[in-house]
PDB file of C-alpha atoms in Angstrom:
ATOM      1  CA  GLU A 173       6.234 -13.656 -13.997  1.00 82.00           C
ATOM      2  CA  ALA A 174       3.910 -12.890 -11.090  1.00 83.00           C
ATOM      3  CA  GLN A 175       2.839  -9.304 -11.370  1.00 93.00           C
ATOM      4  CA  VAL A 176       0.222  -6.592 -11.112  1.00 96.00           C
ATOM      5  CA  THR A 177      -0.129  -4.530 -14.265  1.00 97.00           C
ATOM      6  CA  GLN A 178      -1.748  -1.135 -14.663  1.00 97.00           C
ATOM      7  CA  ASN A 179      -2.675   0.749 -17.797  1.00 97.00           C
ATOM      8  CA  PRO A 180      -2.089   3.413 -18.765  1.00 97.00           C
ATOM      9  CA  ARG A 181       1.058   4.359 -16.873  1.00 97.00           C
ATOM     10  CA  TYR A 182       0.641   8.036 -17.650  1.00 97.00           C
ATOM     11  CA  LEU A 183      -2.513   9.926 -18.576  1.00 97.00           C
ATOM     12  CA  ILE A 184      -3.309  13.570 -19.098  1.00 97.00           C
ATOM     13  CA  THR A 185      -6.974  14.354 -19.522  1.00 96.00           C
ATOM     14  CA  VAL A 186      -9.474  17.172 -19.142  1.00 97.00           C
ATOM     15  CA  THR A 187     -12.142  17.792 -16.555  1.00 97.00           C
ATOM     16  CA  GLY A 188     -15.287  15.745 -17.082  1.00 96.00           C
ATOM     17  CA  LYS A 189     -13.952  13.249 -19.601  1.00 97.00           C
ATOM     18  CA  LYS A 190     -14.670   9.744 -18.311  1.00 97.00           C
ATOM     19  CA  LEU A 191     -11.678   7.469 -17.983  1.00 97.00           C
ATOM     20  CA  THR A 192     -10.802   3.971 -16.811  1.00 98.00           C
ATOM     21  CA  VAL A 193      -7.532   2.783 -15.347  1.00 98.00           C
ATOM     22  CA  THR A 194      -7.164  -0.954 -15.686  1.00 98.00           C
ATOM     23  CA  CYS A 195      -5.547  -3.275 -13.171  1.00 98.00           C
ATOM     24  CA  SER A 196      -4.828  -6.938 -13.724  1.00 98.00           C
ATOM     25  CA  GLN A 197      -3.031  -9.577 -11.654  1.00 97.00           C
ATOM     26  CA  ASN A 198      -1.880 -13.044 -12.698  1.00 95.00           C
ATOM     27  CA  MET A 199      -1.448 -14.555  -9.228  1.00 92.00           C
ATOM     28  CA  ASN A 200      -5.019 -15.760  -8.666  1.00 92.00           C
ATOM     29  CA  HIS A 201      -5.329 -13.350  -5.743  1.00 92.00           C
ATOM     30  CA  GLU A 202      -8.658 -12.885  -4.018  1.00 91.00           C
ATOM     31  CA  TYR A 203      -8.016  -9.400  -2.649  1.00 92.00           C
ATOM     32  CA  MET A 204      -7.440  -6.286  -4.759  1.00 95.00           C
ATOM     33  CA  SER A 205      -7.276  -2.625  -3.832  1.00 96.00           C
ATOM     34  CA  TRP A 206      -6.792   0.870  -5.255  1.00 98.00           C
ATOM     35  CA  TYR A 207      -4.777   3.646  -3.608  1.00 97.00           C
ATOM     36  CA  ARG A 208      -3.860   7.172  -4.444  1.00 97.00           C
ATOM     37  CA  GLN A 209      -0.622   8.797  -3.347  1.00 95.00           C
ATOM     38  CA  ASP A 210      -0.315  12.551  -2.913  1.00 94.00           C
ATOM     39  CA  PRO A 211       2.593  14.602  -1.540  1.00 88.00           C
ATOM     40  CA  GLY A 212       2.091  15.298   2.132  1.00 82.00           C
ATOM     41  CA  LEU A 213      -0.933  12.992   2.362  1.00 85.00           C
ATOM     42  CA  GLY A 214       0.712   9.648   1.748  1.00 86.00           C
ATOM     43  CA  LEU A 215      -1.136   6.621   0.433  1.00 93.00           C
ATOM     44  CA  ARG A 216      -4.893   6.548   0.885  1.00 96.00           C
ATOM     45  CA  GLN A 217      -7.165   3.669   0.023  1.00 96.00           C
ATOM     46  CA  ILE A 218      -9.928   4.327  -2.498  1.00 98.00           C
ATOM     47  CA  TYR A 219     -11.735   0.992  -2.833  1.00 97.00           C
ATOM     48  CA  TYR A 220     -10.952  -2.625  -2.153  1.00 95.00           C
ATOM     49  CA  SER A 221     -12.402  -5.982  -3.124  1.00 94.00           C
ATOM     50  CA  MET A 222     -12.283  -9.145  -1.074  1.00 89.00           C
ATOM     51  CA  ASN A 223     -13.479 -11.299  -3.963  1.00 89.00           C
ATOM     52  CA  VAL A 224     -15.402 -11.270  -7.232  1.00 92.00           C
ATOM     53  CA  GLU A 225     -18.511  -9.079  -7.022  1.00 88.00           C
ATOM     54  CA  VAL A 226     -17.540  -7.866  -3.510  1.00 90.00           C
ATOM     55  CA  THR A 227     -16.258  -4.309  -3.194  1.00 94.00           C
ATOM     56  CA  ASP A 228     -15.991  -1.884  -0.277  1.00 94.00           C
ATOM     57  CA  LYS A 229     -15.111   1.755   0.185  1.00 95.00           C
ATOM     58  CA  GLY A 230     -11.754   2.835   1.481  1.00 94.00           C
ATOM     59  CA  ASP A 231     -11.088   6.244   2.986  1.00 93.00           C
ATOM     60  CA  VAL A 232     -11.440   8.344  -0.179  1.00 96.00           C
ATOM     61  CA  PRO A 233     -14.036   6.755  -2.498  1.00 97.00           C
ATOM     62  CA  GLU A 234     -15.765   9.950  -3.638  1.00 97.00           C
ATOM     63  CA  GLY A 235     -15.558  10.469  -7.383  1.00 97.00           C
ATOM     64  CA  TYR A 236     -14.462   6.900  -8.132  1.00 98.00           C
ATOM     65  CA  LYS A 237     -16.170   3.669  -9.126  1.00 98.00           C
ATOM     66  CA  VAL A 238     -14.861   0.136  -9.308  1.00 97.00           C
ATOM     67  CA  SER A 239     -16.100  -3.230 -10.473  1.00 94.00           C
ATOM     68  CA  ARG A 240     -14.872  -6.769  -9.925  1.00 96.00           C
ATOM     69  CA  LYS A 241     -16.453  -9.023 -12.499  1.00 96.00           C
ATOM     70  CA  GLU A 242     -13.476 -11.357 -12.766  1.00 96.00           C
ATOM     71  CA  LYS A 243     -10.900 -12.336 -10.183  1.00 95.00           C
ATOM     72  CA  ARG A 244      -7.934 -11.032 -12.154  1.00 97.00           C
ATOM     73  CA  ASN A 245      -9.250  -7.553 -13.065  1.00 97.00           C
ATOM     74  CA  PHE A 246     -10.184  -4.564 -10.935  1.00 98.00           C
ATOM     75  CA  PRO A 247     -10.665  -1.405 -13.040  1.00 98.00           C
ATOM     76  CA  LEU A 248     -10.880   2.064 -11.505  1.00 98.00           C
ATOM     77  CA  ILE A 249     -13.408   4.347 -13.185  1.00 98.00           C
ATOM     78  CA  LEU A 250     -13.525   8.116 -12.968  1.00 97.00           C
ATOM     79  CA  GLU A 251     -16.906   9.121 -14.388  1.00 96.00           C
ATOM     80  CA  SER A 252     -16.243  12.865 -14.342  1.00 97.00           C
ATOM     81  CA  PRO A 253     -12.628  13.567 -13.405  1.00 97.00           C
ATOM     82  CA  SER A 254     -11.757  16.812 -11.657  1.00 97.00           C
ATOM     83  CA  PRO A 255      -8.362  18.477 -11.061  1.00 97.00           C
ATOM     84  CA  ASN A 256      -8.337  17.312  -7.415  1.00 96.00           C
ATOM     85  CA  GLN A 257      -8.101  13.758  -8.716  1.00 98.00           C
ATOM     86  CA  THR A 258      -4.676  14.494 -10.164  1.00 98.00           C
ATOM     87  CA  SER A 259      -2.536  11.951  -8.370  1.00 97.00           C
ATOM     88  CA  LEU A 260      -0.406   8.836  -8.540  1.00 97.00           C
ATOM     89  CA  TYR A 261      -2.609   5.747  -8.439  1.00 98.00           C
ATOM     90  CA  PHE A 262      -1.577   2.273  -7.345  1.00 97.00           C
ATOM     91  CA  CYS A 263      -3.360  -1.033  -7.652  1.00 97.00           C
ATOM     92  CA  ALA A 264      -2.457  -3.868  -5.293  1.00 95.00           C
ATOM     93  CA  SER A 265      -3.460  -7.482  -4.762  1.00 94.00           C
ATOM     94  CA  SER A 266      -2.938 -10.179  -2.180  1.00 91.00           C
ATOM     95  CA  LEU A 267      -3.898 -13.741  -1.502  1.00 87.00           C
ATOM     96  CA  TYR A 268      -6.551 -14.232   1.130  1.00 73.00           C
ATOM     97  CA  LEU A 269      -7.112 -17.591   2.726  1.00 56.00           C
ATOM     98  CA  GLY A 270      -9.387 -18.229   5.672  1.00 51.00           C
ATOM     99  CA  GLY A 271      -9.068 -14.779   7.137  1.00 52.00           C
ATOM    100  CA  LEU A 272      -5.339 -14.355   6.732  1.00 55.00           C
ATOM    101  CA  THR A 273      -4.434 -11.599   4.329  1.00 58.00           C
ATOM    102  CA  ASP A 274      -1.094 -12.061   2.753  1.00 74.00           C
ATOM    103  CA  THR A 275       1.509  -9.662   1.474  1.00 82.00           C
ATOM    104  CA  GLN A 276       0.216  -6.971  -0.850  1.00 87.00           C
ATOM    105  CA  TYR A 277       1.808  -6.793  -4.306  1.00 92.00           C
ATOM    106  CA  PHE A 278       1.694  -3.388  -5.949  1.00 94.00           C
ATOM    107  CA  GLY A 279       1.469  -2.358  -9.570  1.00 96.00           C
ATOM    108  CA  PRO A 280       3.895   0.195 -11.044  1.00 94.00           C
ATOM    109  CA  GLY A 281       1.496   3.116 -10.685  1.00 96.00           C
ATOM    110  CA  THR A 282      -0.517   5.365 -12.988  1.00 97.00           C
ATOM    111  CA  ARG A 283       0.246   9.061 -12.987  1.00 97.00           C
ATOM    112  CA  LEU A 284      -2.965  10.929 -13.774  1.00 98.00           C
ATOM    113  CA  THR A 285      -3.197  14.629 -14.520  1.00 98.00           C
ATOM    114  CA  VAL A 286      -6.620  16.245 -14.874  1.00 97.00           C
ATOM    115  CA  LEU A 287      -6.564  19.708 -16.453  1.00 96.00           C
TER     116      LEU A 287
ATOM    117  CA  LYS B  49     -10.315   4.566  12.347  1.00 75.00           C
ATOM    118  CA  GLN B  50      -6.760   3.301  12.561  1.00 78.00           C
ATOM    119  CA  GLU B  51      -4.226   6.155  12.476  1.00 86.00           C
ATOM    120  CA  VAL B  52      -0.664   5.275  11.507  1.00 92.00           C
ATOM    121  CA  THR B  53       2.278   7.585  12.204  1.00 93.00           C
ATOM    122  CA  GLN B  54       5.915   7.290  11.177  1.00 94.00           C
ATOM    123  CA  ILE B  55       8.627   9.307  12.857  1.00 91.00           C
ATOM    124  CA  PRO B  56      11.059  10.616  11.771  1.00 91.00           C
ATOM    125  CA  ALA B  57       9.975  11.730   8.322  1.00 93.00           C
ATOM    126  CA  ALA B  58      13.570  11.584   7.103  1.00 95.00           C
ATOM    127  CA  LEU B  59      16.751   9.939   8.272  1.00 94.00           C
ATOM    128  CA  SER B  60      20.349   9.990   7.041  1.00 96.00           C
ATOM    129  CA  VAL B  61      22.943   7.500   8.251  1.00 96.00           C
ATOM    130  CA  PRO B  62      26.460   6.486   7.194  1.00 97.00           C
ATOM    131  CA  GLU B  63      26.928   3.133   5.550  1.00 97.00           C
ATOM    132  CA  GLY B  64      27.277   0.270   8.002  1.00 97.00           C
ATOM    133  CA  GLU B  65      25.145   1.812  10.713  1.00 97.00           C
ATOM    134  CA  ASN B  66      21.999  -0.002  11.837  1.00 96.00           C
ATOM    135  CA  LEU B  67      18.683   1.611  10.881  1.00 96.00           C
ATOM    136  CA  VAL B  68      15.733   1.822  13.249  1.00 96.00           C
ATOM    137  CA  LEU B  69      12.423   2.923  11.762  1.00 97.00           C
ATOM    138  CA  ASN B  70       9.327   3.487  13.882  1.00 96.00           C
ATOM    139  CA  CYS B  71       5.641   3.047  13.151  1.00 96.00           C
ATOM    140  CA  SER B  72       2.893   3.902  15.646  1.00 95.00           C
ATOM    141  CA  PHE B  73      -0.763   2.969  15.389  1.00 91.00           C
ATOM    142  CA  THR B  74      -3.765   3.987  17.453  1.00 87.00           C
ATOM    143  CA  ASP B  75      -5.972   0.892  17.368  1.00 80.00           C
ATOM    144  CA  SER B  76      -4.565  -2.040  19.314  1.00 76.00           C
ATOM    145  CA  ALA B  77      -7.010  -4.365  17.520  1.00 79.00           C
ATOM    146  CA  ILE B  78      -4.540  -4.547  14.692  1.00 81.00           C
ATOM    147  CA  TYR B  79      -4.985  -7.454  12.292  1.00 81.00           C
ATOM    148  CA  ASN B  80      -1.669  -7.278  10.519  1.00 85.00           C
ATOM    149  CA  LEU B  81       1.047  -4.751   9.866  1.00 89.00           C
ATOM    150  CA  GLN B  82       3.170  -4.584   6.758  1.00 92.00           C
ATOM    151  CA  TRP B  83       6.383  -2.791   5.943  1.00 95.00           C
ATOM    152  CA  PHE B  84       7.066  -1.621   2.411  1.00 96.00           C
ATOM    153  CA  ARG B  85       9.870   0.034   0.542  1.00 97.00           C
ATOM    154  CA  GLN B  86       9.296   2.620  -2.189  1.00 96.00           C
ATOM    155  CA  ASP B  87      11.997   3.823  -4.542  1.00 94.00           C
ATOM    156  CA  PRO B  88      11.556   7.197  -6.288  1.00 88.00           C
ATOM    157  CA  GLY B  89       9.046   6.973  -9.118  1.00 82.00           C
ATOM    158  CA  LYS B  90       8.367   3.327  -8.422  1.00 86.00           C
ATOM    159  CA  GLY B  91       5.704   1.189  -6.831  1.00 89.00           C
ATOM    160  CA  LEU B  92       5.840  -0.352  -3.387  1.00 93.00           C
ATOM    161  CA  THR B  93       7.739  -3.509  -2.579  1.00 93.00           C
ATOM    162  CA  SER B  94       6.678  -5.562   0.411  1.00 91.00           C
ATOM    163  CA  LEU B  95       9.421  -6.211   2.962  1.00 94.00           C
ATOM    164  CA  LEU B  96       7.764  -7.933   5.904  1.00 93.00           C
ATOM    165  CA  LEU B  97       4.286  -8.753   7.139  1.00 89.00           C
ATOM    166  CA  ILE B  98       3.504  -9.356  10.812  1.00 88.00           C
ATOM    167  CA  GLN B  99       0.242 -10.981  11.817  1.00 84.00           C
ATOM    168  CA  SER B 100      -1.401  -9.842  15.065  1.00 83.00           C
ATOM    169  CA  SER B 101      -0.479 -13.141  16.740  1.00 85.00           C
ATOM    170  CA  GLN B 102       3.216 -12.656  15.982  1.00 86.00           C
ATOM    171  CA  ARG B 103       5.779 -10.494  17.758  1.00 89.00           C
ATOM    172  CA  GLU B 104       8.368 -10.294  15.013  1.00 91.00           C
ATOM    173  CA  GLN B 105       9.406 -11.332  11.547  1.00 91.00           C
ATOM    174  CA  THR B 106      12.856 -11.577  10.037  1.00 93.00           C
ATOM    175  CA  SER B 107      14.166 -11.620   6.494  1.00 92.00           C
ATOM    176  CA  GLY B 108      17.899 -11.356   5.935  1.00 96.00           C
ATOM    177  CA  ARG B 109      19.128  -8.066   7.383  1.00 97.00           C
ATOM    178  CA  LEU B 110      15.580  -6.962   8.162  1.00 97.00           C
ATOM    179  CA  ASN B 111      13.701  -7.541  11.375  1.00 97.00           C
ATOM    180  CA  ALA B 112      10.294  -6.135  12.226  1.00 95.00           C
ATOM    181  CA  SER B 113       8.656  -6.259  15.635  1.00 95.00           C
ATOM    182  CA  LEU B 114       5.076  -5.652  16.681  1.00 93.00           C
ATOM    183  CA  ASP B 115       3.933  -4.565  20.139  1.00 92.00           C
ATOM    184  CA  LYS B 116       0.161  -4.248  20.171  1.00 88.00           C
ATOM    185  CA  SER B 117      -0.021  -3.040  23.763  1.00 89.00           C
ATOM    186  CA  SER B 118       2.121   0.003  23.045  1.00 90.00           C
ATOM    187  CA  GLY B 119       0.823   0.487  19.519  1.00 90.00           C
ATOM    188  CA  ARG B 120       4.233   0.282  17.907  1.00 93.00           C
ATOM    189  CA  SER B 121       6.111  -1.549  15.233  1.00 95.00           C
ATOM    190  CA  THR B 122       9.817  -1.173  14.582  1.00 96.00           C
ATOM    191  CA  LEU B 123      11.769  -2.076  11.471  1.00 97.00           C
ATOM    192  CA  TYR B 124      15.461  -2.779  12.000  1.00 97.00           C
ATOM    193  CA  ILE B 125      17.851  -2.874   9.078  1.00 97.00           C
ATOM    194  CA  ALA B 126      21.251  -4.189  10.062  1.00 97.00           C
ATOM    195  CA  ALA B 127      24.496  -2.917   8.544  1.00 97.00           C
ATOM    196  CA  SER B 128      22.874  -0.422   6.193  1.00 97.00           C
ATOM    197  CA  GLN B 129      24.057  -0.077   2.594  1.00 97.00           C
ATOM    198  CA  PRO B 130      23.607   2.739   0.056  1.00 96.00           C
ATOM    199  CA  GLY B 131      21.144   0.463  -1.759  1.00 96.00           C
ATOM    200  CA  ASP B 132      18.885   0.699   1.297  1.00 97.00           C
ATOM    201  CA  SER B 133      18.202   4.349   0.470  1.00 97.00           C
ATOM    202  CA  ALA B 134      14.455   4.603  -0.149  1.00 97.00           C
ATOM    203  CA  THR B 135      11.225   5.580   1.544  1.00 96.00           C
ATOM    204  CA  TYR B 136       9.909   3.028   4.015  1.00 97.00           C
ATOM    205  CA  LEU B 137       6.196   2.828   4.727  1.00 96.00           C
ATOM    206  CA  CYS B 138       4.179   0.844   7.207  1.00 95.00           C
ATOM    207  CA  ALA B 139       0.518  -0.054   6.802  1.00 93.00           C
ATOM    208  CA  GLY B 140      -1.930  -1.607   9.228  1.00 89.00           C
ATOM    209  CA  THR B 141      -5.397  -3.066   9.168  1.00 85.00           C
ATOM    210  CA  THR B 142      -7.720  -3.877  12.059  1.00 81.00           C
ATOM    211  CA  THR B 143      -9.712  -6.961  13.036  1.00 75.00           C
ATOM    212  CA  ASP B 144     -13.069  -5.294  12.414  1.00 77.00           C
ATOM    213  CA  SER B 145     -12.078  -4.005   8.990  1.00 78.00           C
ATOM    214  CA  TRP B 146      -9.186  -6.090   7.836  1.00 75.00           C
ATOM    215  CA  GLY B 147      -9.509  -5.285   4.153  1.00 85.00           C
ATOM    216  CA  LYS B 148      -9.066  -1.588   4.876  1.00 88.00           C
ATOM    217  CA  PHE B 149      -5.470  -0.413   5.121  1.00 89.00           C
ATOM    218  CA  GLN B 150      -4.077   2.726   6.719  1.00 91.00           C
ATOM    219  CA  PHE B 151      -0.626   3.827   5.639  1.00 94.00           C
ATOM    220  CA  GLY B 152       1.888   5.959   7.457  1.00 94.00           C
ATOM    221  CA  ALA B 153       3.424   8.890   5.601  1.00 93.00           C
ATOM    222  CA  GLY B 154       6.759   7.100   5.410  1.00 95.00           C
ATOM    223  CA  THR B 155      10.354   7.636   6.484  1.00 96.00           C
ATOM    224  CA  GLN B 156      12.779   8.734   3.774  1.00 96.00           C
ATOM    225  CA  VAL B 157      16.143   7.064   4.369  1.00 97.00           C
ATOM    226  CA  VAL B 158      19.470   8.079   2.875  1.00 97.00           C
ATOM    227  CA  VAL B 159      22.506   5.868   3.485  1.00 97.00           C
ATOM    228  CA  THR B 160      25.707   7.716   2.654  1.00 96.00           C
ATOM    229  CA  PRO B 161      28.802   5.807   1.470  1.00 94.00           C
TER     230      PRO B 161
END
């Protein structure tokens, strides 16, 4: 089944404790992206990656890191989480051919609480 | 920076009525625009994608149009059903930054039986 998977789905942690949220897709997609969704602020893009080893900042990259060492995986790293990073996080991927981005497929979301 | 606005924020219609959802964007150099559906507590499901060279896309009861000159996209859902109740979001990207997506805040739709 074609899908984007995220782990963990739920996470409660404490301020300053490094964490990684994994994202994996099995569709051989070139493009991957991370978003956070907050009430009243909607979905905002954190980072995106056009291909392996190519990443770019979205609108809210502060406090986050990403890496794209393989096409299928795009982990989101919070080196020192703070309470303002409490949010619902989504990973997405899409096929990209010759400049035409295709439909984005979203993962189920990771609900992160930082105490 | 592309700004995307969706009005109204919420909409309630009786079953069978046609739904019209609006999405406005500020940068006419739009690369593509996508419509998504989000059910409570769930991820986003893509409904339609319109490339900048297209004026509309159709899938079943759904039709989305794109007017770059006016900075608007409209999603039509014909003969609404209670199962159409969800939040609908639009997202756009521009030609000079087409990997970067801006989302609207969404329109919450309730279709009453």
